[in-house]
Amino acid sequence: MSKARDLADSVAAGGVLADGVVSLSEVGGGTSNGVVFVNGSGTTTSGSALTFNGSTLDVTGTVTADGLTVGGSSVITGTITSGANGGLIKEIGGDTSIVQGAIGIRVNDSASAISPTTASTNNDAAVDLGVANIRFKDLYLSGAANINGITVGRGAGAVASNTAVGASALAATATNGSNTGVGYFALTALTSGGDNTSVGRSSLSSNTTGSSNVGLGVQSLNSNTTASNNTAVGYQAAHKNTTGTGNSAFGGEALNDCTTGNYNVAVGYQSQRLTTTANDNTGLGAYTLYDNITGAANTAVGMSALANNTSASFNTALGVSALQNNTTASNNTAVGYQAGYSNTTGAQNVMMGYRAGYNSTTSAYNVIIGALDANGVIAGNSISTGTANTVVGSGAMGNGAAGAQSNNTAIGYHTLWLNTGNLNVAVGSDACLSNSSGGSNTALGTSALRNNTTASNNTAVGYQAGYSTTTGGFNTVIGQSSGYSLTTGVNNAFTGQGAGYYVTTGNNNTVIGGYNGNQGGLDIRTASNNIVLSDGAGNPRLKMSSTGQLSSLIV
């Protein structure tokens, strides 16, 4: 029996080979250093495709393997193909492993090749994957990669801290670092700017030397060239900005037309859409400061707040549509839904509350603070072109015909509710409630001069003082319910609680004390030109006639 057969029988029987060397002649021949194997005919042999010299395993042909691991300083000059069941090649590597041939990978049970374009003794050659659906656990590349036309790498400048993803992203030779460009033409013109982040087609595409900019969205900060410290998030956010600095735009087309404006904040769809050179504006909400072109230092919070403002500055609008129609007027403050809504050119106004000052158009120097009253009437709604009014209270100066009433002060619920007159002062709920065209009246106290309509120059101090006065003017009534029943009487002066309470149409009367006009046997309810001095209880003590002489002393 041959030694080869003895060897085979010994192995098959589980025998143990003695130490020593088996020569190739003893195993049926083969190649020097060839790995011994049993061929299909049952003959032991070796070949030149796979050799091992005790330290190095060489593959010169084609190797098909499932789960092949090749490491260390291995040299593979042939082709490696994964197994028929699509098994993965676990590793080709180590620090000095070299692949000079093709690596065949079976995808969906169909073998495909990853072929270096040129033979190489290092791993820097370009590699064309050439097939879809290839999966890698770890893929290490020393240069940029092109995946389906999308470039992935560090950009043209190859700065270690730069990241470029997308066709023409960071295409210029950038010299500064910490730039990130993701998207078609993102940061494509960058040369020396640093710390920029660009995500989206043509985002920051014109930026050359600007630094610390953030553009997230298609064409965000598209025209920015040398400006720094801008943030734009949204489609065409800060689209036309060239040299403006310190702007923040969040929302589609926010600050779209801004070119050289600085330190603007626009949050919301088309917020500050038409702003060009304006500075220091803040818009929070869709369409806020939409038309603002050159106006500066405006603050608008709420959808469409200050939407039509063009060149006015130093306005503050807080609330949906607050100061929406303001165009060129400055220094206005409006707080509340549609507060100051109709104002166009009126300046120096303060309007606070639901639709406060809604009808004001060109009026100026007004202060209007209040909510709707029980009838749904808006505070200050009567004022359209009037100036220098102070209105505080629900429905105050709210139900009269809109006009030019000026220099009025209305403080309290329903004060000067129907007023169209000027120079009136009403403090207290329902004070001067019915006043229409009367002017220069002063009513201090709840329901003081409540029914006054056209009368002027009355002064009423106290709860319900002058309550019934309608057309009588130049009366002075001081004290709770003093002059309560006066209607058309004029030039009366009543001082004291309930003084002259029952006097109706008399004129030129003076009452001091609690005398009510019909007390202690003295009746002057419709009389005129009397002077009555009474005690606090209303008892008349002295009466003087119209001639000025003492006519009677009542004990």
XYZ file of C-alpha atoms in Angstrom, residues 248 250 254-255 263-273 275 279-293 295-310 312-327 329 332-340:
73
model
C -32.382 85.508 12.956
C -37.250 81.232 11.422
C -38.938 85.144 6.853
C -36.720 88.205 6.249
C -30.019 92.406 14.215
C -33.547 91.624 13.119
C -35.481 88.675 14.553
C -38.261 87.205 12.417
C -40.131 84.107 13.566
C -43.075 82.911 11.500
C -44.078 82.462 7.874
C -43.172 85.609 5.906
C -42.383 87.561 9.036
C -40.633 90.774 7.888
C -40.966 89.474 4.343
C -37.683 94.217 5.080
C -32.450 97.206 11.830
C -33.367 95.928 15.282
C -36.894 94.702 14.526
C -38.528 91.726 16.217
C -41.445 89.899 14.617
C -42.944 86.799 16.199
C -45.826 85.323 14.229
C -46.854 84.806 10.620
C -46.874 88.027 8.557
C -45.608 90.161 11.439
C -44.012 93.352 10.078
C -44.584 91.904 6.608
C -44.366 95.227 4.713
C -41.727 96.811 6.903
C -38.961 98.092 4.659
C -38.714 100.970 9.943
C -36.434 100.246 12.881
C -36.739 98.958 16.436
C -40.297 97.705 16.084
C -41.646 94.754 18.064
C -44.586 92.749 16.742
C -45.911 89.614 18.422
C -48.960 87.830 17.011
C -50.073 86.976 13.496
C -50.195 90.077 11.242
C -49.172 92.440 14.034
C -47.764 95.588 12.391
C -48.147 93.752 9.081
C -48.517 96.926 6.957
C -45.855 98.962 8.693
C -43.454 100.362 6.103
C -42.379 103.694 11.042
C -40.133 102.945 13.996
C -40.316 102.249 17.718
C -43.748 100.646 17.642
C -44.763 97.754 19.890
C -47.698 95.544 18.933
C -48.562 92.514 21.040
C -51.579 90.544 19.857
C -53.043 89.132 16.671
C -53.452 91.974 14.133
C -52.428 94.607 16.677
C -51.555 97.824 14.786
C -51.997 95.799 11.601
C -52.639 98.825 9.347
C -50.040 101.128 10.818
C -47.846 102.426 8.016
C -46.672 106.304 12.457
C -47.236 103.456 19.274
C -47.898 100.661 21.759
C -50.814 98.295 21.223
C -51.515 95.230 23.357
C -54.452 92.941 22.670
C -56.304 91.309 19.805
C -56.657 93.919 17.025
C -55.674 96.710 19.399
C -55.042 99.829 17.311
